[in-house]
Amino acid sequence: MRRPSARRLTALVAAAMLLPALAGCGSDEKAGLVIYSGRNEKLVKPLLDELEKAVGTTVEVRYGDSAELAAQILEEGDKTTAGLFFSQDAGALGALSTEGRLKKLPQASLDKVGAQFRGGAGDWVGTSGRVRVLAYDPDTVTKAPDSVHDLTKPEWRGKIGYVPTNASFQAFVTGMRVLEGDDATRTWLKGLKANDPKVYENNLKVLDAVGEGEVSLGLINHYYWYEKVAEDGADKVGAKIHFLPGGDPGALVNVAGAGILKGSTQAPVAQKAVDFLLSKRAQTYFADDTKEYPLAAGVTSSVKDLPPLDSLDAPKIDLGKLDSLQETLKMLQDVGMV
Amino acid sequence: MHTEEPVARTGPQTGPAGASEPAGYRRAGRRPPAVLLVPATVAAVLALLPLGYLAVRSLERGPGFAWDIVANERTAQLLGRSLGLAGVVVAASLVLGVSLAWLTVRTALPGARAWSVLVTLPLAVPSYVAAFAWLSAFPQLAGFTGAAVALTLVSFPYVYLPVTAALRGTDPAQEEVSRSLGLGPVRTFWRVTLPQVRPAAAGGGVLVALYVFSDFGAVSLMRYDTFTRGIYTSYRASFDRTPAAALSVVLVVVTVLLVAAEARTRGRAGHARTGGGTARRAVPAPLGRMKGPALTWCGAVAAVAVAFPLGTLGYWLAVGNSATWEPGRLLDTAGTTLGVAAAGAALTTLLALPVGVIAARHRGRAAHLLEQSAYAGHALPGITVALALVFFAVRYAHPLYQELPLLVCAYAVLFLPVAVAATRAAVLQAPPVLEDVARALGRSPLRVLRDVTVPLAAPGFAAGAALTFVVCMKELPATLLLRPTGMDTLATRLWTETGVGSFAAAAPYAVTLILLAAVPSYLLGRHRT
């Protein structure tokens, strides 16, 4: 009774060890370009499939979280397998830039987008933009406020929904710190907190809460609303969105972007990939499919009602300065929001 | 490493010295034989890799910088929150685990076998799925309460399983003697049964505590800031690995202290039967008037821990038009998941075998250090372990980088304690006297291990392997960083789908993950020795 059970166990173990060895067979093919993508596979896979055709070599994409992939690239150092980092936000690119891991891009590539949407050192470029907006419930709100500063007024007490843990919210707070200073931002955060806002776990939940009248206002990114309209139909989405005028910090335009890894042998093909991401085709994809803002000049969005980027009154800010997230988090912790 | 000094000393002081123990309980010698020592050292070195990495990283800007982070007020605050959460979850898990184990093994509970399977199934539910289910139904739970509820309901089987195994392995005669001497079932439970299962419960409790320390998914969704979440935030906010590494070192120190404390309370009592004949199946204690409440208790646990998350997933499947079924891809991903989890479980179990046997049978500084080393990686967040392996592989094993063997090694580092705990508990219940006899008859240590120890403890090894298999399937952050490019597991697909907010599209992956993980959980639940 004893020996067979031990033998069976051994056999099972051996079989289990063999499985991955077999699965690993045939994966030795070297790709011409490896992209570390912090952008979600669901959103960008069709575009990256097109990119593979455009650059004329095999492309392997490693999907992950922007921050985690950036940490991984820093840990990999010179031996990184990545040729291109396609990031969800400017902060992760800024971190790689600060550590000197990104290669300077040709001026021609950089010039395709506005100066405010690229890295200060010229080593990364924004590929699409997203705008902070106010979602509001038209049943209870006749006129949405024109500034985030209005949100500390007593009339909005208990009526605001937001996601303090969300990277976009935190980038917006960082932007406010850059624009208005730490003291003003701390005062605003305290005022918001005192107004008893409701906390949600993601932007979609905020949008739903606004649509269902659970709260009257929500702090979100614009594309969540357009995505929801595309998915559920315009008549089913109860919430409306308001683009804040007057360079208000609440109207921050943040970007997703790409940078080429310094020292990578894949640099030439990575350069082709960057140019593809800034091409009319890719920019149209961002506009139509992910409902973001195209950043390269000459491409406009075909998504109904999406106001043109240059018509927005976004605050003037150097996105490279959004890398002081650590201080923002400290402030959010001090105020008791995260 | 200074912190391990007192740890190593606690051993000899806690129990009676070897010579004064009754002959039947005597362990093998102080020094483990080379056949155990060498592979156990390999396992310990692997498990300590993250610690070496953390030392390099946290000290790269000088000890002063690291100390400023560690000595920060917020560090203490986060640590307090983690410890508080772990305390509550462990206490709740002990109550749930021990009570359910006793009810399903030792009493005439109707449908005991079915209940034992049902209350093991929560193991298959990833903490982030459980947390989301609770949060979507009861948003007001967010915070400490929600995190405690979600974590307790996914981790109490870590206590239930070893305690069940211990109850099945102990001789019912002692309890029968107790009852024949006039003690009622409750007092028999307290005075006879509970001491017998204490090592198993304590081992399970440690696993639960480590699970809570390392969990990111549930506390993150519940927005309850713990130490692990602080480490994550530190990575995400600044991409600065130094503060995160310094904080991780604190977590390792706490783990070592915790494991040492558990070893202290574990005591040195023997738990194997040594008399003649074989142990019988216990005669189930009649429940009498307690039958109704007992059934209600089991039913309530099964309802909140199993039916509720599955029901929520069912709801996600039913609603939302973003639910896109891709059966081919689902099947593919499921196959990959099974493969890597099986390999992870196999390696982990193999590495745990020598460590577990040494922990159960040997004493002395080396034995203590080996066991405690095995626990070092478990409290660390998956991303820390993953970055450590990235660091070492890129420098010293580049051909392995982003290949499956490295991912499998990461699973071994992360889940070694799960398999070690199961192995140790299993070996403890095998009478050491049989090994002594084999040795006295001239068998080599390897043959004693192969012919006596392993067969006797085989069910325990199998249980440990099954448990490791389940936790490998659910693992997310290390899989994200270390998997071969283009490879997906159910957990990473789940992450991808929820990343764009479509929980309806994530539901098929979540359901598949739970159903697949339910198979070994089911086997664990109905496993009888």
Short mmCIF file of N, CA, C and O in Angstrom, two decimals, chain A residues 2-3 5-6 9 13 16-17 19-20 23-24 27-28 34 36 40-43 60-72 74-76 79 81 91-92 95 99 164-165 199-202 204-205 231-232 323 325-326 329 333 338, chain B residues 53 57 74 132 135 223 225 229 232-234 236-239 241 321-322 324 326 329 339 342-343 346-347 350 383 387 390-391 394-395 398 401-402 404 451 455-456 458 461 480-486 488 493 495-497 499-501 503:
data_model
loop_
_atom_site.label_atom_id
_atom_site.label_comp_id
_atom_site.label_asym_id
_atom_site.label_seq_id
_atom_site.Cartn_x
_atom_site.Cartn_y
_atom_site.Cartn_z
N ARG A 2 2.05 1.13 0.66
CA ARG A 2 2.85 2.36 0.79
C ARG A 2 3.62 2.68 -0.46
O ARG A 2 3.60 3.81 -0.92
N ARG A 3 4.31 1.68 -1.00
CA ARG A 3 5.17 1.95 -2.14
C ARG A 3 4.42 2.51 -3.34
O ARG A 3 4.85 3.50 -3.90
N SER A 5 1.75 4.26 -3.57
CA SER A 5 1.31 5.65 -3.43
C SER A 5 2.49 6.60 -3.60
O SER A 5 2.36 7.66 -4.19
N ALA A 6 3.65 6.17 -3.09
CA ALA A 6 4.84 7.02 -3.26
C ALA A 6 5.22 7.09 -4.72
O ALA A 6 5.61 8.14 -5.24
N LEU A 9 2.93 9.31 -6.64
CA LEU A 9 3.26 10.70 -6.35
C LEU A 9 4.44 11.15 -7.21
O LEU A 9 4.41 12.21 -7.83
N VAL A 13 4.51 14.06 -10.06
CA VAL A 13 5.46 15.17 -9.99
C VAL A 13 6.25 15.27 -11.28
O VAL A 13 6.39 16.35 -11.86
N ALA A 16 4.18 16.59 -14.05
CA ALA A 16 3.92 18.02 -13.89
C ALA A 16 5.13 18.84 -14.30
O ALA A 16 5.01 19.92 -14.87
N MET A 17 6.34 18.29 -14.03
CA MET A 17 7.54 19.03 -14.39
C MET A 17 7.72 19.08 -15.91
O MET A 17 8.29 20.02 -16.45
N LEU A 19 5.29 19.11 -18.24
CA LEU A 19 4.29 19.93 -18.93
C LEU A 19 4.84 21.27 -19.44
O LEU A 19 4.77 21.55 -20.63
N PRO A 20 5.40 22.09 -18.53
CA PRO A 20 5.87 23.39 -19.00
C PRO A 20 7.03 23.28 -19.97
O PRO A 20 7.18 24.11 -20.85
N ALA A 23 5.45 22.88 -23.15
CA ALA A 23 4.79 24.12 -23.55
C ALA A 23 5.82 25.14 -24.01
O ALA A 23 5.53 25.99 -24.85
N GLY A 24 7.02 25.04 -23.45
CA GLY A 24 8.05 26.02 -23.79
C GLY A 24 8.65 25.82 -25.16
O GLY A 24 9.30 26.70 -25.69
N SER A 27 9.12 28.42 -28.57
CA SER A 27 8.94 29.83 -28.25
C SER A 27 10.27 30.57 -28.35
O SER A 27 10.45 31.61 -27.76
N ASP A 28 11.20 29.98 -29.07
CA ASP A 28 12.54 30.56 -29.12
C ASP A 28 12.71 31.63 -30.19
O ASP A 28 13.73 32.30 -30.24
N VAL A 34 10.38 44.17 -29.23
CA VAL A 34 9.60 43.83 -28.05
C VAL A 34 9.06 45.13 -27.45
O VAL A 34 9.81 46.05 -27.16
N TYR A 36 7.01 46.75 -24.34
CA TYR A 36 6.40 46.62 -23.02
C TYR A 36 5.24 47.61 -23.01
O TYR A 36 5.45 48.82 -23.11
N ASN A 40 -3.63 48.78 -21.71
CA ASN A 40 -4.36 47.52 -21.63
C ASN A 40 -4.50 46.85 -22.99
O ASN A 40 -4.80 47.49 -24.00
N GLU A 41 -4.31 45.52 -22.98
CA GLU A 41 -4.41 44.72 -24.20
C GLU A 41 -5.74 44.92 -24.91
O GLU A 41 -5.81 44.99 -26.14
N LYS A 42 -6.81 44.99 -24.11
CA LYS A 42 -8.15 45.16 -24.68
C LYS A 42 -8.22 46.40 -25.55
O LYS A 42 -8.92 46.44 -26.55
N LEU A 43 -7.51 47.44 -25.12
CA LEU A 43 -7.61 48.72 -25.80
C LEU A 43 -6.71 48.81 -27.03
O LEU A 43 -7.10 49.36 -28.05
N GLU A 60 6.64 41.51 -30.50
CA GLU A 60 6.08 40.82 -29.33
C GLU A 60 5.68 41.87 -28.32
O GLU A 60 6.43 42.81 -28.07
N VAL A 61 4.49 41.71 -27.77
CA VAL A 61 4.04 42.70 -26.81
C VAL A 61 3.89 42.06 -25.44
O VAL A 61 3.30 40.98 -25.30
N ARG A 62 4.46 42.71 -24.45
CA ARG A 62 4.34 42.26 -23.07
C ARG A 62 3.43 43.24 -22.37
O ARG A 62 3.78 44.40 -22.16
N TYR A 63 2.21 42.79 -22.04
CA TYR A 63 1.27 43.69 -21.39
C TYR A 63 1.44 43.63 -19.88
O TYR A 63 1.72 42.57 -19.32
N GLY A 64 1.27 44.75 -19.26
CA GLY A 64 1.36 44.80 -17.80
C GLY A 64 0.87 46.14 -17.30
O GLY A 64 0.26 46.91 -18.05
N ASP A 65 1.14 46.40 -16.04
CA ASP A 65 0.78 47.67 -15.46
C ASP A 65 1.93 48.66 -15.73
O ASP A 65 3.09 48.30 -15.62
N SER A 66 1.61 49.90 -16.10
CA SER A 66 2.65 50.87 -16.48
C SER A 66 3.72 50.99 -15.41
O SER A 66 4.92 50.94 -15.71
N ALA A 67 3.30 51.17 -14.17
CA ALA A 67 4.28 51.39 -13.10
C ALA A 67 5.14 50.14 -12.89
O ALA A 67 6.36 50.23 -12.72
N GLU A 68 4.50 48.96 -12.94
CA GLU A 68 5.25 47.74 -12.70
C GLU A 68 6.23 47.46 -13.84
O GLU A 68 7.36 47.02 -13.62
N LEU A 69 5.81 47.75 -15.08
CA LEU A 69 6.71 47.54 -16.21
C LEU A 69 7.88 48.53 -16.15
O LEU A 69 9.01 48.18 -16.47
N ALA A 70 7.60 49.76 -15.73
CA ALA A 70 8.68 50.74 -15.60
C ALA A 70 9.68 50.26 -14.55
O ALA A 70 10.90 50.33 -14.77
N ALA A 71 9.17 49.76 -13.42
CA ALA A 71 10.07 49.23 -12.38
C ALA A 71 10.87 48.07 -12.93
O ALA A 71 12.07 47.93 -12.66
N GLN A 72 10.21 47.24 -13.73
CA GLN A 72 10.90 46.08 -14.33
C GLN A 72 12.01 46.55 -15.27
O GLN A 72 13.11 46.01 -15.23
N LEU A 74 13.66 49.33 -15.14
CA LEU A 74 14.75 49.86 -14.32
C LEU A 74 15.58 48.73 -13.72
O LEU A 74 16.80 48.80 -13.63
N GLU A 75 14.89 47.65 -13.33
CA GLU A 75 15.59 46.50 -12.73
C GLU A 75 16.40 45.76 -13.79
O GLU A 75 17.46 45.23 -13.50
N GLU A 76 15.90 45.73 -15.02
CA GLU A 76 16.60 45.03 -16.10
C GLU A 76 17.82 45.80 -16.57
O GLU A 76 18.78 45.20 -17.10
N LYS A 79 20.24 45.37 -19.85
CA LYS A 79 19.92 44.08 -20.46
C LYS A 79 18.44 43.93 -20.76
O LYS A 79 17.96 42.82 -20.99
N THR A 81 14.93 43.48 -22.36
CA THR A 81 14.53 42.87 -23.62
C THR A 81 13.63 43.82 -24.41
O THR A 81 13.31 43.55 -25.56
N GLY A 91 3.76 59.80 -16.15
CA GLY A 91 4.58 59.60 -14.95
C GLY A 91 5.60 58.48 -15.09
O GLY A 91 6.77 58.65 -14.74
N ALA A 92 5.16 57.34 -15.65
CA ALA A 92 6.07 56.20 -15.79
C ALA A 92 7.18 56.51 -16.79
O ALA A 92 8.33 56.13 -16.61
N ALA A 95 9.68 58.74 -15.13
CA ALA A 95 10.57 58.01 -14.23
C ALA A 95 11.73 57.39 -15.01
O ALA A 95 12.88 57.46 -14.58
N GLU A 99 15.86 58.46 -14.92
CA GLU A 99 16.94 57.49 -14.69
C GLU A 99 17.84 57.33 -15.93
O GLU A 99 18.71 56.45 -15.95
N PRO A 164 -10.06 58.55 -5.16
CA PRO A 164 -8.78 59.11 -4.71
C PRO A 164 -7.58 58.21 -5.02
O PRO A 164 -6.46 58.70 -5.09
N THR A 165 -7.83 56.90 -5.24
CA THR A 165 -6.70 55.99 -5.51
C THR A 165 -6.36 55.94 -7.00
O THR A 165 -5.38 55.32 -7.38
N VAL A 199 -16.50 58.00 -2.04
CA VAL A 199 -15.34 57.36 -2.66
C VAL A 199 -15.78 56.12 -3.43
O VAL A 199 -16.57 55.32 -2.93
N TYR A 200 -15.32 55.98 -4.66
CA TYR A 200 -15.62 54.78 -5.46
C TYR A 200 -14.32 54.10 -5.86
O TYR A 200 -13.25 54.70 -5.74
N GLU A 201 -14.43 52.84 -6.34
CA GLU A 201 -13.18 52.13 -6.62
C GLU A 201 -12.66 52.37 -8.03
O GLU A 201 -11.50 52.12 -8.30
N ASN A 202 -13.52 52.83 -8.94
CA ASN A 202 -12.99 53.22 -10.25
C ASN A 202 -13.90 54.24 -10.92
O ASN A 202 -15.01 54.51 -10.45
N LEU A 204 -15.57 54.18 -13.67
CA LEU A 204 -16.85 53.71 -14.19
C LEU A 204 -17.91 53.70 -13.12
O LEU A 204 -19.07 54.01 -13.36
N LYS A 205 -17.47 53.32 -11.89
CA LYS A 205 -18.42 53.30 -10.78
C LYS A 205 -18.92 54.71 -10.47
O LYS A 205 -20.08 54.91 -10.12
N GLU A 231 -21.15 51.70 -25.46
CA GLU A 231 -21.52 50.37 -25.03
C GLU A 231 -23.02 50.23 -24.73
O GLU A 231 -23.66 49.29 -25.13
N ASP A 232 -23.56 51.22 -24.01
CA ASP A 232 -24.94 51.09 -23.54
C ASP A 232 -25.94 51.85 -24.41
O ASP A 232 -27.14 51.64 -24.31
N ASP A 323 5.89 64.26 -12.33
CA ASP A 323 6.58 63.13 -11.71
C ASP A 323 6.72 63.28 -10.20
O ASP A 323 7.28 62.42 -9.54
N LEU A 325 4.73 62.73 -7.97
CA LEU A 325 3.56 62.03 -7.45
C LEU A 325 3.72 61.66 -5.98
O LEU A 325 2.76 61.64 -5.22
N GLN A 326 4.98 61.38 -5.61
CA GLN A 326 5.25 61.00 -4.22
C GLN A 326 4.72 62.06 -3.23
O GLN A 326 4.07 61.73 -2.24
N LEU A 329 0.97 61.98 -3.08
CA LEU A 329 0.46 60.89 -2.25
C LEU A 329 0.59 61.22 -0.78
O LEU A 329 -0.29 60.94 0.01
N GLN A 333 -2.41 61.40 1.79
CA GLN A 333 -2.39 60.63 3.04
C GLN A 333 -2.60 61.54 4.24
O GLN A 333 -3.36 61.22 5.15
N VAL A 338 -6.39 58.84 1.07
CA VAL A 338 -5.99 57.48 0.64
C VAL A 338 -5.40 56.72 1.83
O VAL A 338 -5.04 57.32 2.83
N TYR B 53 18.28 40.45 -2.32
CA TYR B 53 17.96 41.55 -3.22
C TYR B 53 17.56 42.80 -2.43
O TYR B 53 18.02 43.91 -2.70
N ARG B 57 19.22 46.49 -2.48
CA ARG B 57 18.43 47.64 -2.88
C ARG B 57 18.27 48.67 -1.76
O ARG B 57 18.39 49.86 -1.98
N ARG B 74 4.86 56.88 9.54
CA ARG B 74 3.86 56.17 8.74
C ARG B 74 4.18 54.67 8.64
O ARG B 74 3.28 53.84 8.55
N PHE B 132 -14.09 42.08 -4.45
CA PHE B 132 -14.96 42.79 -5.38
C PHE B 132 -16.42 42.38 -5.19
O PHE B 132 -17.32 43.21 -5.24
N LEU B 135 -17.73 44.14 -2.16
CA LEU B 135 -17.80 45.58 -2.35
C LEU B 135 -18.94 45.96 -3.29
O LEU B 135 -19.63 46.96 -3.08
N ARG B 223 -9.75 49.56 -0.10
CA ARG B 223 -9.12 50.83 0.26
C ARG B 223 -8.69 50.86 1.71
O ARG B 223 -8.87 51.83 2.42
N ASP B 225 -5.39 50.75 3.89
CA ASP B 225 -3.95 50.84 3.72
C ASP B 225 -3.22 49.91 4.66
O ASP B 225 -3.30 50.05 5.87
N ARG B 229 0.32 47.43 0.85
CA ARG B 229 -0.21 48.46 -0.02
C ARG B 229 0.72 49.67 -0.02
O ARG B 229 0.91 50.33 -1.03
N TYR B 232 3.51 48.88 -2.38
CA TYR B 232 3.03 49.04 -3.75
C TYR B 232 2.94 50.51 -4.14
O TYR B 232 3.40 50.92 -5.19
N THR B 233 2.33 51.29 -3.25
CA THR B 233 2.16 52.71 -3.52
C THR B 233 3.51 53.36 -3.74
O THR B 233 3.68 54.21 -4.61
N SER B 234 4.48 52.93 -2.93
CA SER B 234 5.81 53.50 -3.03
C SER B 234 6.41 53.22 -4.41
O SER B 234 7.01 54.10 -5.03
N ARG B 236 4.71 52.56 -7.18
CA ARG B 236 3.90 53.20 -8.20
C ARG B 236 4.10 54.69 -8.24
O ARG B 236 4.06 55.32 -9.28
N ALA B 237 4.27 55.27 -7.06
CA ALA B 237 4.31 56.72 -7.00
C ALA B 237 5.65 57.24 -7.48
O ALA B 237 5.72 58.26 -8.15
N SER B 238 6.72 56.56 -7.17
CA SER B 238 8.02 57.17 -7.42
C SER B 238 8.92 56.30 -8.28
O SER B 238 9.98 56.75 -8.69
N PHE B 239 8.52 55.07 -8.55
CA PHE B 239 9.36 54.13 -9.28
C PHE B 239 10.70 53.98 -8.58
O PHE B 239 11.70 53.65 -9.18
N ARG B 241 12.88 52.13 -6.03
CA ARG B 241 12.85 50.81 -5.40
C ARG B 241 13.48 50.82 -4.02
O ARG B 241 13.30 49.89 -3.26
N ASN B 321 -23.34 43.95 -21.84
CA ASN B 321 -23.12 43.40 -23.17
C ASN B 321 -21.65 43.38 -23.55
O ASN B 321 -21.28 43.12 -24.67
N SER B 322 -20.78 43.69 -22.59
CA SER B 322 -19.36 43.61 -22.90
C SER B 322 -18.84 42.19 -22.66
O SER B 322 -17.68 41.91 -22.90
N THR B 324 -17.80 39.17 -23.59
CA THR B 324 -17.46 38.53 -24.85
C THR B 324 -16.84 37.18 -24.57
O THR B 324 -15.75 37.10 -24.02
N GLU B 326 -14.86 34.08 -25.40
CA GLU B 326 -13.89 33.59 -26.38
C GLU B 326 -13.49 32.19 -25.94
O GLU B 326 -12.47 32.02 -25.29
N ARG B 329 -9.86 30.92 -26.58
CA ARG B 329 -8.86 31.60 -25.77
C ARG B 329 -8.96 31.16 -24.30
O ARG B 329 -7.96 30.96 -23.62
N GLY B 339 -0.86 24.08 -16.49
CA GLY B 339 0.53 23.66 -16.68
C GLY B 339 1.48 24.36 -15.73
O GLY B 339 2.26 23.70 -15.02
N ALA B 342 0.82 23.45 -12.09
CA ALA B 342 1.27 22.09 -11.76
C ALA B 342 2.78 22.07 -11.58
O ALA B 342 3.30 21.49 -10.62
N ALA B 343 3.49 22.75 -12.48
CA ALA B 343 4.95 22.80 -12.35
C ALA B 343 5.35 23.51 -11.07
O ALA B 343 6.25 23.08 -10.35
N ALA B 346 4.73 21.24 -8.18
CA ALA B 346 5.69 20.13 -8.13
C ALA B 346 7.02 20.59 -7.55
O ALA B 346 7.55 19.98 -6.62
N LEU B 347 7.54 21.71 -8.06
CA LEU B 347 8.82 22.20 -7.56
C LEU B 347 8.72 22.58 -6.09
O LEU B 347 9.58 22.24 -5.28
N LEU B 350 8.58 19.50 -3.86
CA LEU B 350 9.89 18.85 -3.80
C LEU B 350 10.83 19.60 -2.86
O LEU B 350 11.53 19.00 -2.04
N ILE B 383 5.15 41.41 -6.13
CA ILE B 383 5.99 42.24 -7.00
C ILE B 383 7.41 42.32 -6.47
O ILE B 383 8.37 42.37 -7.24
N LEU B 387 10.53 41.21 -8.68
CA LEU B 387 11.62 42.11 -9.02
C LEU B 387 12.96 41.53 -8.55
O LEU B 387 13.98 41.71 -9.22
N VAL B 390 13.85 39.11 -11.15
CA VAL B 390 14.28 39.84 -12.34
C VAL B 390 15.74 40.26 -12.16
O VAL B 390 16.59 40.03 -13.03
N PHE B 391 16.03 40.83 -11.00
CA PHE B 391 17.37 41.31 -10.67
C PHE B 391 18.40 40.19 -10.82
O PHE B 391 19.43 40.36 -11.48
N VAL B 394 18.49 38.58 -14.61
CA VAL B 394 19.10 39.45 -15.62
C VAL B 394 20.62 39.42 -15.48
O VAL B 394 21.35 39.41 -16.46
N ARG B 395 21.08 39.37 -14.22
CA ARG B 395 22.54 39.39 -14.01
C ARG B 395 23.19 38.02 -14.14
O ARG B 395 24.25 37.89 -14.72
N HIS B 398 20.77 34.98 -17.40
CA HIS B 398 20.00 35.67 -18.43
C HIS B 398 19.23 34.77 -19.39
O HIS B 398 18.12 35.12 -19.80
N TYR B 401 15.77 34.25 -18.26
CA TYR B 401 14.92 35.40 -18.01
C TYR B 401 13.67 35.39 -18.91
O TYR B 401 13.76 35.17 -20.10
N GLN B 402 12.55 35.64 -18.29
CA GLN B 402 11.24 35.59 -18.95
C GLN B 402 10.99 34.25 -19.61
O GLN B 402 10.36 34.16 -20.67
N LEU B 404 9.77 30.08 -18.62
CA LEU B 404 8.93 29.42 -17.62
C LEU B 404 9.65 28.97 -16.35
O LEU B 404 9.10 29.13 -15.26
N ASP B 451 11.57 5.00 2.24
CA ASP B 451 10.76 3.82 2.55
C ASP B 451 9.83 4.01 3.74
O ASP B 451 8.84 3.30 3.88
N PRO B 455 6.34 7.59 2.55
CA PRO B 455 5.07 6.88 2.43
C PRO B 455 4.11 7.19 3.58
O PRO B 455 2.91 7.36 3.35
N LEU B 456 4.65 7.29 4.80
CA LEU B 456 3.77 7.57 5.94
C LEU B 456 3.12 8.95 5.80
O LEU B 456 1.97 9.15 6.18
N ALA B 458 2.75 10.62 2.96
CA ALA B 458 2.34 10.90 1.57
C ALA B 458 1.04 11.69 1.44
O ALA B 458 0.96 12.63 0.66
N PHE B 461 1.85 15.26 1.97
CA PHE B 461 2.57 15.87 0.83
C PHE B 461 1.58 16.18 -0.29
O PHE B 461 1.62 17.25 -0.91
N LEU B 480 2.67 38.37 -13.83
CA LEU B 480 2.70 39.47 -14.79
C LEU B 480 4.13 39.82 -15.18
O LEU B 480 4.42 40.03 -16.35
N LEU B 481 5.03 39.87 -14.21
CA LEU B 481 6.39 40.32 -14.50
C LEU B 481 7.28 39.22 -15.05
O LEU B 481 8.21 39.49 -15.79
N LEU B 482 7.03 37.97 -14.69
CA LEU B 482 8.00 36.91 -15.02
C LEU B 482 7.55 35.96 -16.12
O LEU B 482 8.34 35.17 -16.61
N ARG B 483 6.30 36.01 -16.50
CA ARG B 483 5.83 35.07 -17.54
C ARG B 483 6.56 35.36 -18.85
O ARG B 483 6.96 36.49 -19.11
N PRO B 484 6.68 34.33 -19.69
CA PRO B 484 7.21 34.58 -21.03
C PRO B 484 6.28 35.55 -21.76
O PRO B 484 5.07 35.49 -21.59
N THR B 485 6.87 36.44 -22.53
CA THR B 485 6.07 37.41 -23.27
C THR B 485 5.02 36.68 -24.12
O THR B 485 5.36 35.74 -24.81
N GLY B 486 3.79 37.15 -24.02
CA GLY B 486 2.73 36.55 -24.81
C GLY B 486 1.98 35.45 -24.09
O GLY B 486 0.92 35.02 -24.54
N ASP B 488 -0.36 33.88 -21.15
CA ASP B 488 -1.42 34.37 -20.28
C ASP B 488 -1.88 33.28 -19.34
O ASP B 488 -1.97 32.12 -19.74
N ARG B 493 -5.45 37.22 -17.41
CA ARG B 493 -6.59 37.60 -18.27
C ARG B 493 -7.62 38.36 -17.45
O ARG B 493 -8.18 39.36 -17.89
N TRP B 495 -7.06 40.10 -14.92
CA TRP B 495 -6.50 41.44 -14.69
C TRP B 495 -6.71 42.32 -15.93
O TRP B 495 -7.08 43.48 -15.83
N THR B 496 -6.45 41.76 -17.11
CA THR B 496 -6.61 42.51 -18.35
C THR B 496 -8.05 42.98 -18.52
O THR B 496 -8.31 44.13 -18.87
N GLU B 497 -8.98 42.05 -18.27
CA GLU B 497 -10.39 42.40 -18.50
C GLU B 497 -10.88 43.43 -17.48
O GLU B 497 -11.58 44.36 -17.84
N GLY B 499 -9.08 45.53 -16.04
CA GLY B 499 -8.31 46.74 -16.25
C GLY B 499 -9.07 47.77 -17.06
O GLY B 499 -8.85 48.97 -16.92
N VAL B 500 -9.94 47.31 -17.94
CA VAL B 500 -10.75 48.26 -18.69
C VAL B 500 -12.15 48.34 -18.10
O VAL B 500 -13.06 48.86 -18.71
N GLY B 501 -12.29 47.81 -16.91
CA GLY B 501 -13.53 48.02 -16.17
C GLY B 501 -14.68 47.12 -16.57
O GLY B 501 -15.78 47.28 -16.08
N PHE B 503 -16.25 44.08 -15.91
CA PHE B 503 -16.28 42.92 -15.03
C PHE B 503 -17.09 41.79 -15.64
O PHE B 503 -16.86 40.63 -15.35
#
